[in-house]
Amino acid sequence: MASINILKFGVSSPSDTSPLEGLKAAGYKSDNILAVIGKSEGNGCVNDFSRTLSSHVWGSQIPESAVTVFSGGTEGVLSPHITFVVRDRSSTGLRAAVGRTRILQPHEIGTSAQALEVCSSIRSMLNESGILREQVRLILIKCPLLTSEKVEMIKATGRTPVTTDTYDSMAKSRYSSALGIGIALDEVEECHLDEALRSQSAWSTKASCSSGAELEDCHILIIASDSFTGNLRAISGHMDDAIDARAITRLLEQVNREGGQVLQVFAKAEADPTGSIRGKRHTMNTDSDIHSTRHARAAVGGLLAGLTGETQLYISGGAEGQGPPGGGPICVAYRAGA
Amino acid sequence: MASINILKFGVSSPSDTSPLEGLKAAGYKSDNILAVIGKSEGNGCVNDFSRTLSSHVWGSQIPESAVTVFSGGTEGVLSPHITFVVRDRSSTGLRAAVGRTRILQPHEIGTSAQALEVCSSIRSMLNESGILREQVRLILIKCPLLTSEKVEMIKATGRTPVTTDTYDSMAKSRYSSALGIGIALDEVEECHLDEALRSQSAWSTKASCSSGAELEDCHILIIASDSFTGNLRAISGHMDDAIDARAITRLLEQVNREGGQVLQVFAKAEADPTGSIRGKRHTMNTDSDIHSTRHARAAVGGLLAGLTGETQLYISGGAEGQGPPGGGPICVAYRAGA
Amino acid sequence: MASINILKFGVSSPSDTSPLEGLKAAGYKSDNILAVIGKSEGNGCVNDFSRTLSSHVWGSQIPESAVTVFSGGTEGVLSPHITFVVRDRSSTGLRAAVGRTRILQPHEIGTSAQALEVCSSIRSMLNESGILREQVRLILIKCPLLTSEKVEMIKATGRTPVTTDTYDSMAKSRYSSALGIGIALDEVEECHLDEALRSQSAWSTKASCSSGAELEDCHILIIASDSFTGNLRAISGHMDDAIDARAITRLLEQVNREGGQVLQVFAKAEADPTGSIRGKRHTMNTDSDIHSTRHARAAVGGLLAGLTGETQLYISGGAEGQGPPGGGPICVAYRAGA
Amino acid sequence: MASINILKFGVSSPSDTSPLEGLKAAGYKSDNILAVIGKSEGNGCVNDFSRTLSSHVWGSQIPESAVTVFSGGTEGVLSPHITFVVRDRSSTGLRAAVGRTRILQPHEIGTSAQALEVCSSIRSMLNESGILREQVRLILIKCPLLTSEKVEMIKATGRTPVTTDTYDSMAKSRYSSALGIGIALDEVEECHLDEALRSQSAWSTKASCSSGAELEDCHILIIASDSFTGNLRAISGHMDDAIDARAITRLLEQVNREGGQVLQVFAKAEADPTGSIRGKRHTMNTDSDIHSTRHARAAVGGLLAGLTGETQLYISGGAEGQGPPGGGPICVAYRAGA
């Protein structure tokens, strides 16, 4: 377990590591970094190399144990930036734990094997860190996807890949990770895992999963709030649909009541899979020029930016199993007033 | 001058004219239609044929004098729909006038000639309708663009086109139209027109211009609110930037104070041309996969939908000269409470 | 059965019907039209309304029995155009038959029901027209796809749609149609239909299928060459992969040997589903910004245009079951020399 | 001057440096590398970070003096790969020289200053290497572009940027570099430089320029063929338009006459700026979903791949000043038969 602080800095490109200077100016060393959570300006889909580039340049700058979650896609008003989760000597009120699953075999990606592996890793992390389940506000996971090569590898061993569509594999991997979180946090029953994989309808309110071509295992970051030490806090909720402003203002009102200042917002967004929002047709799933994840990030990003007045927000696409279908979880980390 | 009502209906595709049935159910005939204002699901750029398709199917259903403004692009949560402006026998409080400029020669598109033609048409329309300048809440204009063929036609006559880039010509045409509105409404000084064309920095707060390949003249719709007859009203304001939620809530609070119900919101959106919003970099202008207009509609659409709870909103991209750079005008038409 | 001629004309937009004038200048009336086969400039995917627009403007100009096949996508050097198949009083050497299946229920799209329906319609058409199976050079089919609405309709009846992804449904529908052609032409065994649907590996060398949102039944056009009357001919072959220039030059050499002049080339293209061509990786299936069908049309279009010296070519994307995987059928219609 | 060999290897991603192993297996060391010329799988436009990623991973693996030219975009059948130009102890028949201009100030990008700087660097390189002007077969240049930041920097100094559109700046920079090559090779007259910049109509047949966000100076690689030592050769020509198959087969026939084997083809492609090819309209310049450079690479790549039977070809988009408008230069490096 570690008491933490959360800081964010803009970047001029996916290869910009200048935020390290800001971090140092704030009194932290790169050794203190538990996690680097970035929004980079790629398409956030299969051929997004901005993410890989960010992973590459940051790899040598941070402790080996640190988790990196680079999520592509700063559509609309969103601004490319880096969020640091850093160890803090004082008791800030926020705590974090980081960990990884074992390397997943290609044929395990998007299956119950991945969900169980994620769940078991989270349980160990909670045990070791002493974080209680009810203190958890957000679990960020970066998980692998199926590249064309991996699909062929699976076929070569006589197995059937969970999907042969690389883009679709990103969704399946996110969903498996989210189910793992849901089981670990008692939001989803382990005995219903297979059914949940079939129905695609189970969800966690604390999960934020993204998938990338640059890793083979799942990287896990747990953020918790103890609410009785320090003045840093995190609260979480979920949007029922992509225009659920009320879910956001409820959280921001709580921050305001405590005279607080937002450190960062972590949210997930997705195009409602039914093809409509509050009974009105949307076109995110039928636009063959722009993937639905890009549409969803742009729209939810516009809403969150308007309500918070900030554009350096962590909004990640693909919310399968993360909040209700068409909606998504939100976590607001903030510094409470004196 | 005509007293009007405003009604909106969802469409299942750009060729769906079923809203006519809704109109009839509401007690109006297609003869009453002054304007059909549609959001269709294309890319809203040069090769958007959803717009042309809508124009085509609606052309035979409405009076010849009616103005049609089909704006492509329902990015993010936005929902394809049609807004009717219909003549109403009673004094509703809302009034409208429709008109057209003469056909513009290709070499006039995007120049002062277009601005002056628009201005002069608006002045005539105000005179004829008896609408006062201060009652005007919104002037919607659909204007032509330069296709590759038109660019070649201009060159063939030895003239220099205002741009050879068809996409850029859409912006130039919108800006010229907006200047025409600005001059007509005394927001821009006519003597500064040439300078305004050079600087690209003048603007009107009542202008909503879009450009399309399907027309040769400018179609003009003026919406005014007299505030002393009936219970229909329109108020207008402008967003200072793409995340200016305050500008929106101010208008919605006014509607709420009058116990009102929103009939429709008309807004323009654009990517801040400086490349940043409130000092933070955005990536809408450097994304070579998605045009900045699509980003901007998605983001502002997300914000407006969240705040109003509705997704059938008229949000059009390309706000050159329409509100401050990076921001845009908003007009809310509503029915005041009893 | 009808003796036919084939003529092609450029169009300035998807709504351009000026080719009718060219047709008249060539001595034909619109009553003679058996089929209008167009390449329009949309994305050729789900939200391509250029196709719908073309269908719309042509609908009122041609006999009700005429088949229209508008295929979206003129990527790369390809040029938007219309190909007419017209009834000719003299015996030209080319013959055609047109027909339609019954309307397919949403749940039948992409299934064996569609394949069998297509097959049975073709058999009837061959019988009625007296065209022999071995004279068939090309069977063009336009078939329906699953829109979001249709997917919901299927679910509402308690059935499982063949796919919930509208884009994927286009592929499934094309494949079913191609299997129907294959069975009718004895290229695929009817008893292996279910297996073929599972394996996605059966194919016809005479099939050219495209899918669109604008129809509910399958439109079928059979083109045959009798080789002993007149001087119009058609020959067909297939590309083994997307760079199989030899398959093309073989056909063009035959045309040259007969002192012939190409009337039109009909080809299908697709991204090799294995992710590589002749052992080298391609990126068409992992590009999240451009659909693989657009890549494939652009590449094969570039090759065919270079070899024929023409850009008004009918190259349609999505060759599932049409030629070998990654390749596709080609049919060259030509006028033999004196 | 250096005698060189040319080798190419496929890559599994933009960060794959495994070709170094292939290079070693062929008997070369990384110290021998004069240039790394890559085709990576990004969009080849402004926000293409695959290029930056490749530059990043290769930077530490090669001599500091080596030139890297990573060109984004493997549209259609093209396959991501790396071409090495390596110093060879024996006299192979092929020679190369590498160099760089000084760093260009943002306001110089796309202007005569860039052209003159490129020209002067090439002249020095020819002098120093002893390569004769008539032996030059290809000059590859990678040059900087204007990012949003650079545009603001220029404005801040009171200067007017050559363009404020970052994508357009790529074209302007390529054109300036090509003019520099043209002047150095006596294809363009220096006294006509200003006129050439205005008219955009001058061109070199040996130029291959691409622009990227990752550099501030121009990197220059000259490839020459002496035709009397060794058995490696290079020949060059140019396509008159994007479907000029004859220009390609002429070069390949020469290779065949010498019993040769192609080592690599270097070509440039662009959408004809007039909007038509051989009098027929193309839609590459009016497609708002796909940039014209992507269309052009896909189409010309399809043609070259078909004619050579290979997909690991260096085809770069944006041929401003490189070959005639709508066409582009081609250089074929090959090993002559015994």
JSON list of C-alpha atoms in Angstrom, two decimals, chain D residues 2-143:
[
{"chain": "D", "resi": 2, "resn": "ALA", "atom": "CA", "xyz": [30.57, 5.12, -50.85]},
{"chain": "D", "resi": 3, "resn": "SER", "atom": "CA", "xyz": [29.91, 1.99, -52.83]},
{"chain": "D", "resi": 4, "resn": "ILE", "atom": "CA", "xyz": [26.63, 0.59, -51.53]},
{"chain": "D", "resi": 5, "resn": "ASN", "atom": "CA", "xyz": [24.24, -2.32, -51.39]},
{"chain": "D", "resi": 6, "resn": "ILE", "atom": "CA", "xyz": [20.48, -2.11, -50.96]},
{"chain": "D", "resi": 7, "resn": "LEU", "atom": "CA", "xyz": [18.60, -4.65, -48.83]},
{"chain": "D", "resi": 8, "resn": "LYS", "atom": "CA", "xyz": [15.01, -4.74, -47.66]},
{"chain": "D", "resi": 9, "resn": "PHE", "atom": "CA", "xyz": [13.21, -6.55, -44.83]},
{"chain": "D", "resi": 10, "resn": "GLY", "atom": "CA", "xyz": [9.63, -6.74, -43.64]},
{"chain": "D", "resi": 11, "resn": "VAL", "atom": "CA", "xyz": [8.72, -5.37, -40.22]},
{"chain": "D", "resi": 12, "resn": "SER", "atom": "CA", "xyz": [5.98, -6.52, -37.88]},
{"chain": "D", "resi": 13, "resn": "SER", "atom": "CA", "xyz": [5.33, -3.00, -36.58]},
{"chain": "D", "resi": 14, "resn": "PRO", "atom": "CA", "xyz": [6.85, 0.49, -36.71]},
{"chain": "D", "resi": 15, "resn": "SER", "atom": "CA", "xyz": [8.93, -0.40, -33.66]},
{"chain": "D", "resi": 16, "resn": "ASP", "atom": "CA", "xyz": [10.36, -3.61, -35.11]},
{"chain": "D", "resi": 17, "resn": "THR", "atom": "CA", "xyz": [14.16, -3.45, -35.46]},
{"chain": "D", "resi": 18, "resn": "SER", "atom": "CA", "xyz": [14.57, -7.13, -36.27]},
{"chain": "D", "resi": 19, "resn": "PRO", "atom": "CA", "xyz": [15.78, -6.23, -39.80]},
{"chain": "D", "resi": 20, "resn": "LEU", "atom": "CA", "xyz": [19.13, -5.60, -38.13]},
{"chain": "D", "resi": 21, "resn": "GLU", "atom": "CA", "xyz": [19.43, -9.36, -37.72]},
{"chain": "D", "resi": 22, "resn": "GLY", "atom": "CA", "xyz": [18.76, -9.87, -41.41]},
{"chain": "D", "resi": 23, "resn": "LEU", "atom": "CA", "xyz": [21.37, -7.26, -42.18]},
{"chain": "D", "resi": 24, "resn": "LYS", "atom": "CA", "xyz": [23.93, -9.05, -40.05]},
{"chain": "D", "resi": 25, "resn": "ALA", "atom": "CA", "xyz": [23.06, -12.40, -41.61]},
{"chain": "D", "resi": 26, "resn": "ALA", "atom": "CA", "xyz": [23.82, -10.76, -44.96]},
{"chain": "D", "resi": 27, "resn": "GLY", "atom": "CA", "xyz": [27.28, -9.85, -43.73]},
{"chain": "D", "resi": 28, "resn": "TYR", "atom": "CA", "xyz": [26.85, -6.20, -42.82]},
{"chain": "D", "resi": 29, "resn": "LYS", "atom": "CA", "xyz": [27.21, -4.40, -39.54]},
{"chain": "D", "resi": 30, "resn": "SER", "atom": "CA", "xyz": [24.99, -1.60, -38.30]},
{"chain": "D", "resi": 31, "resn": "ASP", "atom": "CA", "xyz": [28.05, 0.66, -38.67]},
{"chain": "D", "resi": 32, "resn": "ASN", "atom": "CA", "xyz": [27.74, 0.17, -42.43]},
{"chain": "D", "resi": 33, "resn": "ILE", "atom": "CA", "xyz": [24.31, 1.75, -42.54]},
{"chain": "D", "resi": 34, "resn": "LEU", "atom": "CA", "xyz": [24.15, 4.96, -44.55]},
{"chain": "D", "resi": 35, "resn": "ALA", "atom": "CA", "xyz": [20.39, 5.16, -44.63]},
{"chain": "D", "resi": 36, "resn": "VAL", "atom": "CA", "xyz": [17.27, 3.49, -43.27]},
{"chain": "D", "resi": 37, "resn": "ILE", "atom": "CA", "xyz": [14.30, 4.07, -45.54]},
{"chain": "D", "resi": 38, "resn": "GLY", "atom": "CA", "xyz": [11.08, 2.79, -44.08]},
{"chain": "D", "resi": 39, "resn": "LYS", "atom": "CA", "xyz": [7.46, 2.48, -45.05]},
{"chain": "D", "resi": 40, "resn": "SER", "atom": "CA", "xyz": [5.45, 2.41, -41.89]},
{"chain": "D", "resi": 41, "resn": "GLU", "atom": "CA", "xyz": [1.75, 1.83, -41.51]},
{"chain": "D", "resi": 42, "resn": "GLY", "atom": "CA", "xyz": [0.48, 5.17, -40.30]},
{"chain": "D", "resi": 43, "resn": "ASN", "atom": "CA", "xyz": [-1.66, 7.56, -42.31]},
{"chain": "D", "resi": 44, "resn": "GLY", "atom": "CA", "xyz": [1.38, 9.39, -43.64]},
{"chain": "D", "resi": 45, "resn": "CYS", "atom": "CA", "xyz": [-0.23, 12.69, -42.68]},
{"chain": "D", "resi": 46, "resn": "VAL", "atom": "CA", "xyz": [0.24, 15.14, -39.83]},
{"chain": "D", "resi": 47, "resn": "ASN", "atom": "CA", "xyz": [-0.80, 12.93, -36.92]},
{"chain": "D", "resi": 48, "resn": "ASP", "atom": "CA", "xyz": [1.17, 9.88, -38.03]},
{"chain": "D", "resi": 49, "resn": "PHE", "atom": "CA", "xyz": [3.15, 8.72, -35.02]},
{"chain": "D", "resi": 50, "resn": "SER", "atom": "CA", "xyz": [4.20, 5.42, -36.59]},
{"chain": "D", "resi": 51, "resn": "ARG", "atom": "CA", "xyz": [6.90, 7.45, -38.32]},
{"chain": "D", "resi": 52, "resn": "THR", "atom": "CA", "xyz": [8.04, 9.08, -35.09]},
{"chain": "D", "resi": 53, "resn": "LEU", "atom": "CA", "xyz": [8.04, 5.70, -33.40]},
{"chain": "D", "resi": 54, "resn": "SER", "atom": "CA", "xyz": [10.23, 4.21, -36.15]},
{"chain": "D", "resi": 55, "resn": "SER", "atom": "CA", "xyz": [12.61, 7.16, -35.95]},
{"chain": "D", "resi": 56, "resn": "HIS", "atom": "CA", "xyz": [12.76, 6.68, -32.22]},
{"chain": "D", "resi": 57, "resn": "VAL", "atom": "CA", "xyz": [13.57, 2.97, -32.15]},
{"chain": "D", "resi": 58, "resn": "TRP", "atom": "CA", "xyz": [16.06, 3.20, -35.01]},
{"chain": "D", "resi": 59, "resn": "GLY", "atom": "CA", "xyz": [17.86, 6.29, -33.70]},
{"chain": "D", "resi": 60, "resn": "SER", "atom": "CA", "xyz": [19.96, 4.37, -31.21]},
{"chain": "D", "resi": 61, "resn": "GLN", "atom": "CA", "xyz": [20.73, 1.48, -33.56]},
{"chain": "D", "resi": 62, "resn": "ILE", "atom": "CA", "xyz": [22.49, 3.27, -36.39]},
{"chain": "D", "resi": 63, "resn": "PRO", "atom": "CA", "xyz": [25.41, 5.66, -36.93]},
{"chain": "D", "resi": 64, "resn": "GLU", "atom": "CA", "xyz": [24.61, 9.25, -36.09]},
{"chain": "D", "resi": 65, "resn": "SER", "atom": "CA", "xyz": [25.45, 10.34, -39.62]},
{"chain": "D", "resi": 66, "resn": "ALA", "atom": "CA", "xyz": [22.94, 7.90, -41.14]},
{"chain": "D", "resi": 67, "resn": "VAL", "atom": "CA", "xyz": [19.90, 9.32, -42.83]},
{"chain": "D", "resi": 68, "resn": "THR", "atom": "CA", "xyz": [16.50, 7.97, -41.83]},
{"chain": "D", "resi": 69, "resn": "VAL", "atom": "CA", "xyz": [13.52, 8.47, -44.08]},
{"chain": "D", "resi": 70, "resn": "PHE", "atom": "CA", "xyz": [10.37, 6.99, -42.64]},
{"chain": "D", "resi": 71, "resn": "SER", "atom": "CA", "xyz": [7.42, 7.50, -44.87]},
{"chain": "D", "resi": 72, "resn": "GLY", "atom": "CA", "xyz": [4.03, 6.71, -43.43]},
{"chain": "D", "resi": 73, "resn": "GLY", "atom": "CA", "xyz": [1.32, 4.91, -45.35]},
{"chain": "D", "resi": 74, "resn": "THR", "atom": "CA", "xyz": [1.17, 1.33, -46.62]},
{"chain": "D", "resi": 75, "resn": "GLU", "atom": "CA", "xyz": [-2.28, 1.66, -48.10]},
{"chain": "D", "resi": 76, "resn": "GLY", "atom": "CA", "xyz": [-3.80, -1.13, -50.14]},
{"chain": "D", "resi": 77, "resn": "VAL", "atom": "CA", "xyz": [-1.46, -4.03, -50.84]},
{"chain": "D", "resi": 78, "resn": "LEU", "atom": "CA", "xyz": [1.72, -2.30, -49.67]},
{"chain": "D", "resi": 79, "resn": "SER", "atom": "CA", "xyz": [3.67, -4.04, -46.95]},
{"chain": "D", "resi": 80, "resn": "PRO", "atom": "CA", "xyz": [5.52, -2.31, -44.07]},
{"chain": "D", "resi": 81, "resn": "HIS", "atom": "CA", "xyz": [9.26, -2.76, -44.47]},
{"chain": "D", "resi": 82, "resn": "ILE", "atom": "CA", "xyz": [12.69, -1.24, -44.07]},
{"chain": "D", "resi": 83, "resn": "THR", "atom": "CA", "xyz": [15.21, -0.63, -46.85]},
{"chain": "D", "resi": 84, "resn": "PHE", "atom": "CA", "xyz": [18.84, -0.38, -45.84]},
{"chain": "D", "resi": 85, "resn": "VAL", "atom": "CA", "xyz": [21.41, 1.49, -47.86]},
{"chain": "D", "resi": 86, "resn": "VAL", "atom": "CA", "xyz": [24.69, 0.06, -46.60]},
{"chain": "D", "resi": 87, "resn": "ARG", "atom": "CA", "xyz": [28.30, 0.80, -47.37]},
{"chain": "D", "resi": 88, "resn": "ASP", "atom": "CA", "xyz": [29.91, -2.09, -49.26]},
{"chain": "D", "resi": 89, "resn": "ARG", "atom": "CA", "xyz": [33.67, -2.66, -49.47]},
{"chain": "D", "resi": 90, "resn": "SER", "atom": "CA", "xyz": [33.55, -3.87, -53.04]},
{"chain": "D", "resi": 91, "resn": "SER", "atom": "CA", "xyz": [32.64, -1.75, -56.02]},
{"chain": "D", "resi": 92, "resn": "THR", "atom": "CA", "xyz": [29.03, -2.69, -56.53]},
{"chain": "D", "resi": 93, "resn": "GLY", "atom": "CA", "xyz": [28.09, -0.22, -59.23]},
{"chain": "D", "resi": 94, "resn": "LEU", "atom": "CA", "xyz": [25.80, 1.69, -56.89]},
{"chain": "D", "resi": 95, "resn": "ARG", "atom": "CA", "xyz": [27.03, 4.64, -54.89]},
{"chain": "D", "resi": 96, "resn": "ALA", "atom": "CA", "xyz": [25.50, 6.91, -52.30]},
{"chain": "D", "resi": 97, "resn": "ALA", "atom": "CA", "xyz": [26.12, 10.06, -50.34]},
{"chain": "D", "resi": 98, "resn": "VAL", "atom": "CA", "xyz": [24.25, 11.28, -47.28]},
{"chain": "D", "resi": 99, "resn": "GLY", "atom": "CA", "xyz": [23.99, 14.72, -45.74]},
{"chain": "D", "resi": 100, "resn": "ARG", "atom": "CA", "xyz": [21.84, 17.23, -43.99]},
{"chain": "D", "resi": 101, "resn": "THR", "atom": "CA", "xyz": [20.98, 20.88, -44.38]},
{"chain": "D", "resi": 102, "resn": "ARG", "atom": "CA", "xyz": [21.27, 23.21, -41.43]},
{"chain": "D", "resi": 103, "resn": "ILE", "atom": "CA", "xyz": [18.21, 23.41, -39.18]},
{"chain": "D", "resi": 104, "resn": "LEU", "atom": "CA", "xyz": [15.48, 25.39, -40.90]},
{"chain": "D", "resi": 105, "resn": "GLN", "atom": "CA", "xyz": [13.71, 28.14, -39.03]},
{"chain": "D", "resi": 106, "resn": "PRO", "atom": "CA", "xyz": [9.93, 27.61, -38.95]},
{"chain": "D", "resi": 107, "resn": "HIS", "atom": "CA", "xyz": [9.37, 30.60, -41.27]},
{"chain": "D", "resi": 108, "resn": "GLU", "atom": "CA", "xyz": [11.75, 29.12, -43.86]},
{"chain": "D", "resi": 109, "resn": "ILE", "atom": "CA", "xyz": [9.80, 25.90, -44.25]},
{"chain": "D", "resi": 110, "resn": "GLY", "atom": "CA", "xyz": [8.18, 25.70, -47.65]},
{"chain": "D", "resi": 111, "resn": "THR", "atom": "CA", "xyz": [9.99, 28.75, -49.03]},
{"chain": "D", "resi": 112, "resn": "SER", "atom": "CA", "xyz": [12.87, 29.54, -51.38]},
{"chain": "D", "resi": 113, "resn": "ALA", "atom": "CA", "xyz": [15.20, 29.50, -48.38]},
{"chain": "D", "resi": 114, "resn": "GLN", "atom": "CA", "xyz": [14.54, 25.78, -47.98]},
{"chain": "D", "resi": 115, "resn": "ALA", "atom": "CA", "xyz": [15.00, 25.13, -51.71]},
{"chain": "D", "resi": 116, "resn": "LEU", "atom": "CA", "xyz": [18.33, 26.98, -51.79]},
{"chain": "D", "resi": 117, "resn": "GLU", "atom": "CA", "xyz": [19.55, 25.28, -48.66]},
{"chain": "D", "resi": 118, "resn": "VAL", "atom": "CA", "xyz": [18.71, 21.87, -50.12]},
{"chain": "D", "resi": 119, "resn": "CYS", "atom": "CA", "xyz": [20.37, 22.75, -53.44]},
{"chain": "D", "resi": 120, "resn": "SER", "atom": "CA", "xyz": [23.53, 23.97, -51.81]},
{"chain": "D", "resi": 121, "resn": "SER", "atom": "CA", "xyz": [23.78, 20.87, -49.62]},
{"chain": "D", "resi": 122, "resn": "ILE", "atom": "CA", "xyz": [23.37, 18.59, -52.65]},
{"chain": "D", "resi": 123, "resn": "ARG", "atom": "CA", "xyz": [26.03, 20.44, -54.61]},
{"chain": "D", "resi": 124, "resn": "SER", "atom": "CA", "xyz": [28.48, 20.05, -51.72]},
{"chain": "D", "resi": 125, "resn": "MET", "atom": "CA", "xyz": [27.63, 16.37, -51.41]},
{"chain": "D", "resi": 126, "resn": "LEU", "atom": "CA", "xyz": [28.19, 15.77, -55.14]},
{"chain": "D", "resi": 127, "resn": "ASN", "atom": "CA", "xyz": [31.49, 17.62, -55.01]},
{"chain": "D", "resi": 128, "resn": "GLU", "atom": "CA", "xyz": [32.73, 15.74, -51.99]},
{"chain": "D", "resi": 129, "resn": "SER", "atom": "CA", "xyz": [31.61, 12.33, -53.18]},
{"chain": "D", "resi": 130, "resn": "GLY", "atom": "CA", "xyz": [32.75, 12.68, -56.77]},
{"chain": "D", "resi": 131, "resn": "ILE", "atom": "CA", "xyz": [29.33, 11.56, -57.98]},
{"chain": "D", "resi": 132, "resn": "LEU", "atom": "CA", "xyz": [28.56, 13.11, -61.36]},
{"chain": "D", "resi": 133, "resn": "ARG", "atom": "CA", "xyz": [25.24, 14.79, -61.88]},
{"chain": "D", "resi": 134, "resn": "GLU", "atom": "CA", "xyz": [24.33, 12.40, -64.70]},
{"chain": "D", "resi": 135, "resn": "GLN", "atom": "CA", "xyz": [24.95, 9.38, -62.48]},
{"chain": "D", "resi": 136, "resn": "VAL", "atom": "CA", "xyz": [22.34, 10.47, -59.96]},
{"chain": "D", "resi": 137, "resn": "ARG", "atom": "CA", "xyz": [19.26, 8.25, -60.08]},
{"chain": "D", "resi": 138, "resn": "LEU", "atom": "CA", "xyz": [17.40, 9.37, -56.99]},
{"chain": "D", "resi": 139, "resn": "ILE", "atom": "CA", "xyz": [17.63, 11.99, -54.28]},
{"chain": "D", "resi": 140, "resn": "LEU", "atom": "CA", "xyz": [15.56, 11.16, -51.22]},
{"chain": "D", "resi": 141, "resn": "ILE", "atom": "CA", "xyz": [14.81, 13.98, -48.82]},
{"chain": "D", "resi": 142, "resn": "LYS", "atom": "CA", "xyz": [12.95, 14.02, -45.54]},
{"chain": "D", "resi": 143, "resn": "CYS", "atom": "CA", "xyz": [12.02, 17.55, -44.58]}
]
